[in-house]
Short mmCIF file of C-alpha atoms and ligand atoms in Angstrom, two decimals:
data_model
loop_
_atom_site.label_atom_id
_atom_site.label_comp_id
_atom_site.label_asym_id
_atom_site.label_seq_id
_atom_site.Cartn_x
_atom_site.Cartn_y
_atom_site.Cartn_z
CA MET Z 1 0.00 0.00 0.00
CA LYS Z 2 1.10 3.56 -0.67
CA GLN Z 3 1.05 6.47 1.74
CA TYR Z 4 2.24 10.06 1.73
CA GLN Z 5 4.86 11.29 4.16
CA LEU Z 6 6.04 14.86 4.64
CA HIS Z 7 9.67 15.50 3.75
CA LYS Z 8 11.51 18.77 4.17
CA HIS Z 9 12.29 20.54 0.93
CA GLU Z 10 13.86 24.04 1.16
CA ASP Z 11 11.63 26.11 3.47
CA LYS Z 12 8.68 23.72 3.87
CA TYR Z 13 7.59 20.10 4.01
CA ILE Z 14 6.11 18.54 0.89
CA PRO Z 15 4.11 15.30 0.66
CA GLN Z 16 5.97 12.43 -1.00
CA LEU Z 17 4.41 9.12 -1.99
CA VAL Z 18 6.15 6.09 -0.45
CA ASP Z 19 5.53 2.34 -0.25
CA ALA Z 20 4.55 1.12 3.20
CA GLY Z 21 3.71 -2.32 4.52
CA THR Z 22 0.21 -3.31 5.57
CA VAL Z 23 -0.19 -2.90 9.35
CA GLU Z 24 -1.44 -5.87 11.42
CA LEU Z 25 -4.73 -5.16 13.21
CA ARG Z 26 -5.00 -5.16 17.01
CA PRO Z 27 -8.29 -6.52 18.43
CA ASP Z 28 -9.89 -3.03 18.76
CA GLU Z 29 -8.81 -1.73 15.37
CA ILE Z 30 -10.25 -1.56 11.86
CA ARG Z 31 -8.54 -1.17 8.49
CA ILE Z 32 -10.05 1.38 6.10
CA ALA Z 33 -9.43 1.35 2.33
CA MET Z 34 -9.47 5.09 1.72
CA ASP Z 35 -11.41 6.54 -1.24
CA ALA Z 36 -11.27 10.32 -0.83
CA TRP Z 37 -9.54 13.05 1.16
CA SER Z 38 -9.83 16.80 1.67
CA LEU Z 39 -7.34 19.49 2.57
CA ASN Z 40 -7.62 22.18 5.21
CA TYR Z 41 -5.67 25.40 5.75
CA ARG Z 42 -4.33 23.64 8.83
CA ASP Z 43 -2.47 21.18 6.57
CA LEU Z 44 -0.57 24.14 5.11
CA LEU Z 45 0.33 25.34 8.62
CA ILE Z 46 1.62 21.87 9.51
CA SER Z 47 3.70 21.63 6.34
CA ALA Z 48 5.29 25.04 6.92
CA PHE Z 49 8.81 24.81 8.37
CA ASN Z 50 8.84 25.25 12.15
CA PRO Z 51 12.25 25.08 13.91
CA THR Z 52 10.67 23.70 17.09
CA VAL Z 53 8.64 20.82 15.59
CA SER Z 54 9.87 18.36 12.98
CA ARG Z 55 7.23 17.00 10.61
CA GLU Z 56 9.67 14.69 8.84
CA GLY Z 57 7.92 11.42 7.94
CA LEU Z 58 4.47 12.53 9.17
CA ILE Z 59 1.49 11.16 7.20
CA PRO Z 60 -0.45 14.37 6.50
CA LEU Z 61 -4.18 15.26 6.53
CA SER Z 62 -6.94 14.77 9.08
CA ASP Z 63 -9.79 14.38 6.60
CA GLY Z 64 -10.76 11.40 4.49
CA SER Z 65 -13.28 8.62 4.02
CA GLY Z 66 -13.19 5.01 2.95
CA LEU Z 67 -14.66 1.55 3.31
CA ILE Z 68 -13.86 -0.82 6.16
CA GLU Z 69 -11.92 -3.73 4.68
CA ALA Z 70 -10.97 -5.61 7.87
CA VAL Z 71 -11.99 -5.59 11.53
CA GLY Z 72 -10.13 -6.75 14.64
CA SER Z 73 -11.41 -9.57 16.83
CA ASN Z 74 -12.97 -7.16 19.37
CA VAL Z 75 -14.87 -4.94 16.91
CA GLY Z 76 -18.57 -5.64 17.41
CA HIS Z 77 -20.47 -2.67 16.04
CA LEU Z 78 -18.72 -2.17 12.69
CA SER Z 79 -18.57 -4.41 9.66
CA ILE Z 80 -16.65 -4.81 6.44
CA GLY Z 81 -18.02 -2.62 3.63
CA GLN Z 82 -19.30 0.22 5.84
CA ARG Z 83 -18.19 3.73 4.87
CA VAL Z 84 -16.46 5.63 7.68
CA CYS Z 85 -14.51 8.80 8.38
CA PRO Z 86 -11.73 8.84 10.98
CA ILE Z 87 -12.40 11.64 13.51
CA PHE Z 88 -10.13 14.70 13.79
CA PHE Z 89 -9.24 14.21 17.47
CA HIS Z 90 -8.66 10.47 17.81
CA ASP Z 91 -9.38 10.64 21.57
CA TRP Z 92 -12.25 13.18 21.70
CA ARG Z 93 -15.14 10.83 21.22
CA THR Z 94 -17.91 12.00 23.58
CA GLY Z 95 -18.49 14.55 26.34
CA ALA Z 96 -16.30 17.54 27.13
CA PHE Z 97 -12.93 18.27 25.51
CA GLU Z 98 -9.94 17.44 27.71
CA GLU Z 99 -6.64 19.23 27.28
CA GLN Z 100 -4.72 16.09 26.37
CA ASP Z 101 -7.14 15.45 23.46
CA VAL Z 102 -5.19 18.03 21.48
CA GLN Z 103 -2.32 15.52 21.37
CA SER Z 104 -4.51 13.12 19.40
CA ALA Z 105 -5.12 15.23 16.27
CA LEU Z 106 -4.68 13.23 13.06
CA GLY Z 107 -2.11 14.55 10.61
CA GLY Z 108 -0.45 16.53 13.42
CA ALA Z 109 0.40 14.95 16.76
CA ARG Z 110 -0.65 11.55 15.30
CA PRO Z 111 -0.23 10.11 11.80
CA GLY Z 112 -2.81 11.36 9.32
CA VAL Z 113 -4.98 9.72 6.68
CA LEU Z 114 -3.32 10.50 3.32
CA ALA Z 115 -2.70 6.82 2.61
CA GLU Z 116 -4.37 4.03 0.66
CA GLU Z 117 -5.05 2.25 3.97
CA VAL Z 118 -5.62 3.61 7.46
CA VAL Z 119 -5.63 1.48 10.61
CA ILE Z 120 -7.45 3.11 13.50
CA HIS Z 121 -9.29 2.38 16.77
CA LYS Z 122 -12.91 1.26 16.27
CA ASP Z 123 -14.21 4.13 18.43
CA SER Z 124 -12.39 6.85 16.50
CA VAL Z 125 -14.51 6.72 13.36
CA VAL Z 126 -17.97 7.91 12.36
CA VAL Z 127 -20.18 5.73 10.17
CA ILE Z 128 -21.30 7.60 7.04
CA PRO Z 129 -24.80 6.89 5.70
CA LYS Z 130 -25.00 5.44 2.17
CA GLN Z 131 -26.67 8.61 0.84
CA ILE Z 132 -23.48 10.63 1.46
CA SER Z 133 -20.79 10.05 -1.18
CA ALA Z 134 -17.19 9.20 -0.33
CA LEU Z 135 -16.07 12.60 -1.60
CA ASP Z 136 -18.67 14.56 0.35
CA ALA Z 137 -17.86 12.57 3.49
CA ALA Z 138 -14.17 13.38 3.12
CA THR Z 139 -14.91 17.11 3.57
CA LEU Z 140 -16.62 16.73 6.94
CA PRO Z 141 -14.15 15.80 9.74
CA CYS Z 142 -12.45 19.21 10.21
CA ALA Z 143 -14.04 22.15 8.34
CA ALA Z 144 -17.68 21.13 8.64
CA LEU Z 145 -17.40 19.96 12.24
CA THR Z 146 -15.63 23.18 13.27
CA ALA Z 147 -18.47 25.24 11.79
CA TRP Z 148 -21.00 22.92 13.46
CA GLN Z 149 -19.48 23.15 16.93
CA ALA Z 150 -19.09 26.93 16.59
CA LEU Z 151 -22.58 27.72 15.37
CA PHE Z 152 -24.75 25.21 17.19
CA VAL Z 153 -22.90 23.61 20.13
CA ARG Z 154 -21.32 26.84 21.38
CA GLY Z 155 -23.16 29.59 19.51
CA HIS Z 156 -26.78 28.32 19.73
CA LEU Z 157 -27.40 30.02 16.38
CA ASP Z 158 -31.06 30.27 15.30
CA GLN Z 159 -33.39 32.23 13.02
CA HIS Z 160 -33.04 35.34 15.19
CA SER Z 161 -29.25 35.43 14.81
CA THR Z 162 -27.10 37.51 12.49
CA LEU Z 163 -23.82 35.82 11.61
CA LEU Z 164 -20.71 37.44 10.12
CA ILE Z 165 -18.54 35.03 8.10
CA GLN Z 166 -14.99 35.81 6.94
CA GLY Z 167 -13.96 34.53 3.50
CA THR Z 168 -15.20 31.72 1.29
CA GLY Z 169 -12.96 28.80 2.32
CA GLY Z 170 -13.96 25.44 3.72
CA VAL Z 171 -15.09 26.43 7.22
CA ALA Z 172 -16.74 29.60 5.90
CA LEU Z 173 -18.97 27.93 3.31
CA PHE Z 174 -20.07 25.15 5.66
CA ALA Z 175 -21.00 27.86 8.16
CA LEU Z 176 -22.96 29.70 5.46
CA GLN Z 177 -24.90 26.58 4.50
CA PHE Z 178 -25.58 25.61 8.14
CA ALA Z 179 -26.69 29.14 9.07
CA LYS Z 180 -29.09 29.42 6.13
CA ALA Z 181 -30.54 26.00 7.01
CA VAL Z 182 -31.83 27.54 10.29
CA ASN Z 183 -32.78 30.83 8.58
CA ALA Z 184 -30.17 32.98 10.32
CA LYS Z 185 -29.17 36.21 8.55
CA VAL Z 186 -25.64 36.04 7.09
CA ILE Z 187 -23.20 38.84 6.29
CA LEU Z 188 -20.17 37.52 4.40
CA ILE Z 189 -16.90 39.30 3.59
CA SER Z 190 -14.53 38.19 0.82
CA SER Z 191 -11.57 39.44 -1.20
CA SER Z 192 -13.35 38.76 -4.50
CA ASP Z 193 -16.61 39.90 -6.10
CA ASP Z 194 -16.85 36.60 -7.99
CA LYS Z 195 -16.60 34.65 -4.75
CA LEU Z 196 -19.21 36.97 -3.19
CA LYS Z 197 -21.57 36.10 -6.06
CA GLN Z 198 -21.19 32.43 -5.26
CA ALA Z 199 -21.88 33.14 -1.58
CA GLN Z 200 -25.00 35.04 -2.60
CA GLN Z 201 -26.21 32.02 -4.58
CA LEU Z 202 -25.75 29.96 -1.39
CA GLY Z 203 -28.00 32.40 0.47
CA ALA Z 204 -25.70 35.05 2.00
CA ASP Z 205 -27.86 38.12 2.68
CA VAL Z 206 -25.24 40.88 2.77
CA LEU Z 207 -21.96 40.81 0.81
CA ILE Z 208 -18.92 42.99 1.52
CA ASN Z 209 -15.62 43.00 -0.39
CA TYR Z 210 -12.97 43.51 2.31
CA ARG Z 211 -10.39 44.64 -0.28
CA THR Z 212 -12.54 47.50 -1.59
CA THR Z 213 -14.13 48.11 1.84
CA PRO Z 214 -11.21 47.67 4.25
CA GLU Z 215 -13.24 49.21 7.11
CA TRP Z 216 -15.81 46.45 6.77
CA ASP Z 217 -16.67 46.63 10.47
CA LYS Z 218 -18.23 50.07 9.86
CA GLU Z 219 -20.22 48.67 6.94
CA VAL Z 220 -21.45 45.80 9.13
CA LYS Z 221 -22.64 48.32 11.73
CA LYS Z 222 -24.32 50.35 8.99
CA VAL Z 223 -26.23 47.44 7.47
CA THR Z 224 -27.37 46.32 10.93
CA GLU Z 225 -28.63 49.82 11.76
CA GLY Z 226 -25.93 50.33 14.37
CA VAL Z 227 -26.68 47.10 16.26
CA GLY Z 228 -23.88 44.84 15.00
CA VAL Z 229 -24.01 41.07 14.62
CA SER Z 230 -24.87 38.46 17.24
CA HIS Z 231 -22.30 35.91 16.01
CA ILE Z 232 -18.93 36.16 14.26
CA LEU Z 233 -17.07 33.26 12.68
CA GLU Z 234 -13.62 34.70 13.40
CA LEU Z 235 -11.22 33.13 10.90
CA GLY Z 236 -8.76 35.90 10.17
CA GLY Z 237 -6.78 36.44 13.36
CA PRO Z 238 -4.79 39.62 14.07
CA ALA Z 239 -5.97 41.54 10.98
CA THR Z 240 -9.66 40.84 11.56
CA PHE Z 241 -10.18 40.36 15.30
CA PRO Z 242 -10.27 44.05 16.33
CA ARG Z 243 -12.79 44.81 13.57
CA SER Z 244 -14.86 41.82 14.64
CA LEU Z 245 -15.04 43.16 18.17
CA ASN Z 246 -16.06 46.58 16.81
CA CYS Z 247 -19.09 45.16 15.03
CA LEU Z 248 -20.16 42.59 17.63
CA ALA Z 249 -23.65 43.33 18.96
CA ALA Z 250 -24.33 43.63 22.69
CA GLY Z 251 -24.49 40.10 24.14
CA GLY Z 252 -22.85 38.70 20.99
CA ASN Z 253 -20.44 35.80 20.62
CA ILE Z 254 -17.15 35.73 18.71
CA LEU Z 255 -16.47 32.15 17.64
CA GLN Z 256 -12.68 32.16 17.62
CA ILE Z 257 -11.42 29.67 15.06
CA GLY Z 258 -8.85 30.88 12.58
CA VAL Z 259 -5.38 32.26 12.05
CA LEU Z 260 -5.51 33.20 8.36
CA THR Z 261 -3.53 36.41 8.93
CA GLY Z 262 -1.29 34.98 11.64
CA PHE Z 263 -1.25 34.14 15.32
CA GLY Z 264 -1.54 36.38 18.37
CA ALA Z 265 -4.72 38.40 17.79
CA GLU Z 266 -5.19 40.94 20.56
CA THR Z 267 -8.51 41.76 22.14
CA ASN Z 268 -9.93 44.79 23.93
CA LEU Z 269 -11.34 43.25 27.07
CA MET Z 270 -13.02 46.49 28.15
CA ARG Z 271 -15.03 46.59 24.91
CA LEU Z 272 -15.96 42.91 25.41
CA GLN Z 273 -16.99 43.55 29.00
CA SER Z 274 -18.93 46.71 28.23
CA ILE Z 275 -21.12 44.95 25.64
CA ASN Z 276 -21.57 41.74 27.68
CA GLY Z 277 -19.82 39.91 24.86
CA THR Z 278 -18.36 36.40 24.72
CA ILE Z 279 -15.37 34.91 22.95
CA SER Z 280 -15.71 31.14 22.44
CA GLY Z 281 -12.54 29.24 21.56
CA ILE Z 282 -13.37 26.50 19.08
CA SER Z 283 -11.29 23.41 18.37
CA VAL Z 284 -12.99 21.22 15.73
CA GLY Z 285 -15.34 18.86 17.61
CA SER Z 286 -15.99 15.39 19.02
CA ARG Z 287 -17.25 12.20 17.41
CA GLU Z 288 -20.59 12.72 19.15
CA GLN Z 289 -20.90 16.20 17.61
CA PHE Z 290 -19.90 14.76 14.20
CA GLU Z 291 -22.74 12.22 14.47
CA ASP Z 292 -25.26 14.97 15.33
CA MET Z 293 -23.97 17.04 12.40
CA ILE Z 294 -24.53 14.17 9.95
CA VAL Z 295 -28.19 13.94 11.00
CA PHE Z 296 -28.55 17.72 10.36
CA ILE Z 297 -26.76 17.52 7.00
CA GLN Z 298 -29.10 14.76 5.86
CA GLN Z 299 -32.23 16.51 7.19
CA HIS Z 300 -31.33 19.71 5.34
CA LYS Z 301 -29.93 17.96 2.24
CA ILE Z 302 -26.68 19.93 2.51
CA ARG Z 303 -24.02 19.10 -0.09
CA PRO Z 304 -20.47 20.31 0.59
CA ILE Z 305 -19.11 22.91 -1.85
CA ILE Z 306 -16.23 21.12 -3.55
CA ASN Z 307 -14.13 23.39 -5.72
CA THR Z 308 -11.44 21.14 -7.15
CA ILE Z 309 -10.63 17.44 -7.08
CA PHE Z 310 -7.10 16.17 -7.60
CA PRO Z 311 -6.11 12.52 -8.09
CA PHE Z 312 -4.36 10.80 -5.18
CA SER Z 313 -1.10 10.96 -7.14
CA GLN Z 314 -1.14 14.81 -7.12
CA ALA Z 315 -1.12 15.66 -3.42
CA ALA Z 316 1.68 18.23 -3.79
CA GLU Z 317 -0.31 20.02 -6.51
CA ALA Z 318 -3.39 20.01 -4.26
CA PHE Z 319 -1.37 21.58 -1.40
CA ASN Z 320 -0.09 24.30 -3.77
CA TYR Z 321 -3.56 24.98 -5.10
CA LEU Z 322 -4.99 25.40 -1.58
CA ALA Z 323 -2.11 27.72 -0.72
CA SER Z 324 -2.96 29.91 -3.73
CA ALA Z 325 -6.38 30.60 -2.12
CA GLN Z 326 -8.16 30.62 -5.48
CA HIS Z 327 -10.71 28.13 -4.23
CA THR Z 328 -14.08 28.47 -2.58
CA GLY Z 329 -15.17 25.66 -0.25
CA LYS Z 330 -13.10 22.49 -0.34
CA VAL Z 331 -10.12 21.12 -2.26
CA CYS Z 332 -10.18 17.32 -2.43
CA LEU Z 333 -8.23 14.27 -3.54
CA THR Z 334 -9.71 11.01 -4.81
CA LYS Z 335 -8.55 7.66 -6.07
CA GLY Z 336 -10.25 8.57 -9.38
CA SER Z 337 -9.06 10.91 -12.10
CA CYS Z 338 -8.69 14.69 -11.76
CA LYS Z 339 -11.58 16.97 -12.61
CA VAL Z 340 -12.51 20.50 -11.68
CA VAL Z 341 -16.04 20.76 -10.35
CA ILE Z 342 -16.92 24.48 -10.38
N1 NAP Q 401 -9.91 26.12 15.50
C1 NAP Q 401 -10.19 25.08 14.73
O1 NAP Q 401 -10.57 24.02 15.19
C2 NAP Q 401 -10.04 25.21 13.24
C3 NAP Q 401 -10.60 24.24 12.41
C4 NAP Q 401 -10.55 24.45 11.02
C5 NAP Q 401 -9.93 25.58 10.52
N2 NAP Q 401 -9.37 26.47 11.38
C6 NAP Q 401 -8.76 27.70 10.86
O2 NAP Q 401 -9.78 28.43 10.19
C7 NAP Q 401 -9.20 29.15 9.11
C8 NAP Q 401 -9.92 28.76 7.82
O3 NAP Q 401 -9.60 27.43 7.51
P1 NAP Q 401 -10.09 26.79 6.13
O4 NAP Q 401 -9.52 25.42 6.07
O5 NAP Q 401 -11.55 26.98 5.96
O6 NAP Q 401 -9.30 27.75 5.09
P2 NAP Q 401 -9.35 27.85 3.53
O7 NAP Q 401 -10.34 26.91 2.95
O8 NAP Q 401 -7.94 27.78 3.04
O9 NAP Q 401 -9.91 29.33 3.29
C9 NAP Q 401 -9.07 30.41 3.13
C10 NAP Q 401 -9.93 31.63 2.76
O10 NAP Q 401 -9.94 32.55 3.85
C11 NAP Q 401 -10.21 33.83 3.38
N3 NAP Q 401 -9.35 34.85 3.98
C12 NAP Q 401 -8.00 34.94 3.95
N4 NAP Q 401 -7.61 36.07 4.58
C13 NAP Q 401 -8.73 36.69 5.01
C14 NAP Q 401 -8.99 37.92 5.68
N5 NAP Q 401 -8.01 38.74 6.06
N6 NAP Q 401 -10.26 38.23 5.96
C15 NAP Q 401 -11.28 37.43 5.59
N7 NAP Q 401 -11.12 36.27 4.93
C16 NAP Q 401 -9.84 35.91 4.64
C17 NAP Q 401 -10.01 33.81 1.85
O11 NAP Q 401 -11.32 33.84 1.28
P3 NAP Q 401 -11.70 35.00 0.22
O12 NAP Q 401 -10.78 34.77 -0.95
O13 NAP Q 401 -13.13 34.79 -0.05
O14 NAP Q 401 -11.40 36.32 0.88
C18 NAP Q 401 -9.35 32.45 1.64
O15 NAP Q 401 -9.68 31.89 0.40
C19 NAP Q 401 -7.71 28.82 9.13
O16 NAP Q 401 -7.01 29.80 9.84
C20 NAP Q 401 -7.65 27.50 9.86
O17 NAP Q 401 -6.40 27.30 10.48
C21 NAP Q 401 -9.40 26.30 12.71
#
C-alpha cells in the first residue's frame, strides 16, 4: 500500500508518496481502504517549516473517508463494507474536551490519513450513511465539524441570529450553509466579487468585499442599523479580530477559530466587558458532535461545496492549489481521475 509522508524541501515540508507495509490489526482496530480526502488550511500550517517541531515522515491530513476492509477480533459494532470517516481528534469521542485530546489530532500529533489504507481504533470513526458520497464525506471531519461546533454547540445560532462570516474557504462555506438552514441572517466578507456572487447564490444576505471596503466593520454596523451582529465566525486572526469586536452586537459571541492572517490576535477586554460579549474558543469537535452534524446535513440535504478534485497521485499540486487561495469551499483528492467541479 502507498502512503504520503512529509519531507523537508527548502523552506517547507512537501508530501511524498512512499511504499509502506500493511499494518497488522489489534483486536480493537479496523482497516479502512481510503477513497477520498480533503485538505484544510491547517495542513498548510503543519507543512510550513517550524524550527521547534519536525514534521519529517508525518502522514499528513486529518480528513478522508473510505470503506472498512478488515476488523479486529474485538470490533462488534462495525462491519466490512461500511463507509467511515476517521475523527479529527482520535481521543475526543464523547463529552467535554480534555486538554490532552489536542495531542490526538490526526495529521499533526498523530499520523494522518493521506494513505491508501488507514488502521485506526474502532471508536475513532464515524459511520457515514449510504446517501453521502465518499467525496462529500471526506470534507466533513475538520471544516464542517468546526463550523458545526461553533454555530450550534457553542453559539446556539437560530433564526433570530445575524452571523458574520470571513472569507469563502472550507469552514466559511459550511458555516454559510448551516446558518441558512436555520434561517439565520448572514453577512459575508470576501476578497473577491466573484466569490461573493457564489456566496449570494448559497443564500448570504449581505456581501462585503474587504479589499474594496477595508473598514468592513463600519459597513457591518451600517447594514445592521448600528446594532452589529450576534455571532462572528472569526477566521482571520490579528488583521480581523479588532474589527470583529467593533461590530459585535451587545451580548454577541465571537467564535474564535482561525489564524488566516497569523497568530496572536489581541482583544480589547473592556469593549468585550462593556457589551456583555463572549469569545468562544473552538477546536474542531468530538465524534458525538460529528454524528449529530450528519443527522442535520441529511435533514437539510446539505451538499459540501467542492471546488477542485485532484487525483491521489497529485497531493503536492493540491497543497499548492490550496495555498494559492483561489478556491471556494473544499479542495479534495480522490482515487479517481482529476476533474474541476466548479
Ligand atoms: N480552530 C479550529 O478548530 C479550526 C478548524 C478548522 C480551521 N481552522 C482555521 O480556520 C481558518 C480557515 O480554515 P479553512 O480550512 O476553511 O481555510 P481555507 O479553505 O484555506 O480558506 C481560506 C480563505 O480565507 C479567506 N481569507 C483569507 N484572509 C482573510 C482575511 N483577512 N479576511 C477574511 N477572509 C480571509 C479567503 O477567502 P476569500 O478569498 O473569499 O477572501 C481564503 O480563500 C484557518 O485559519 C484555519 O487554520 C481552525
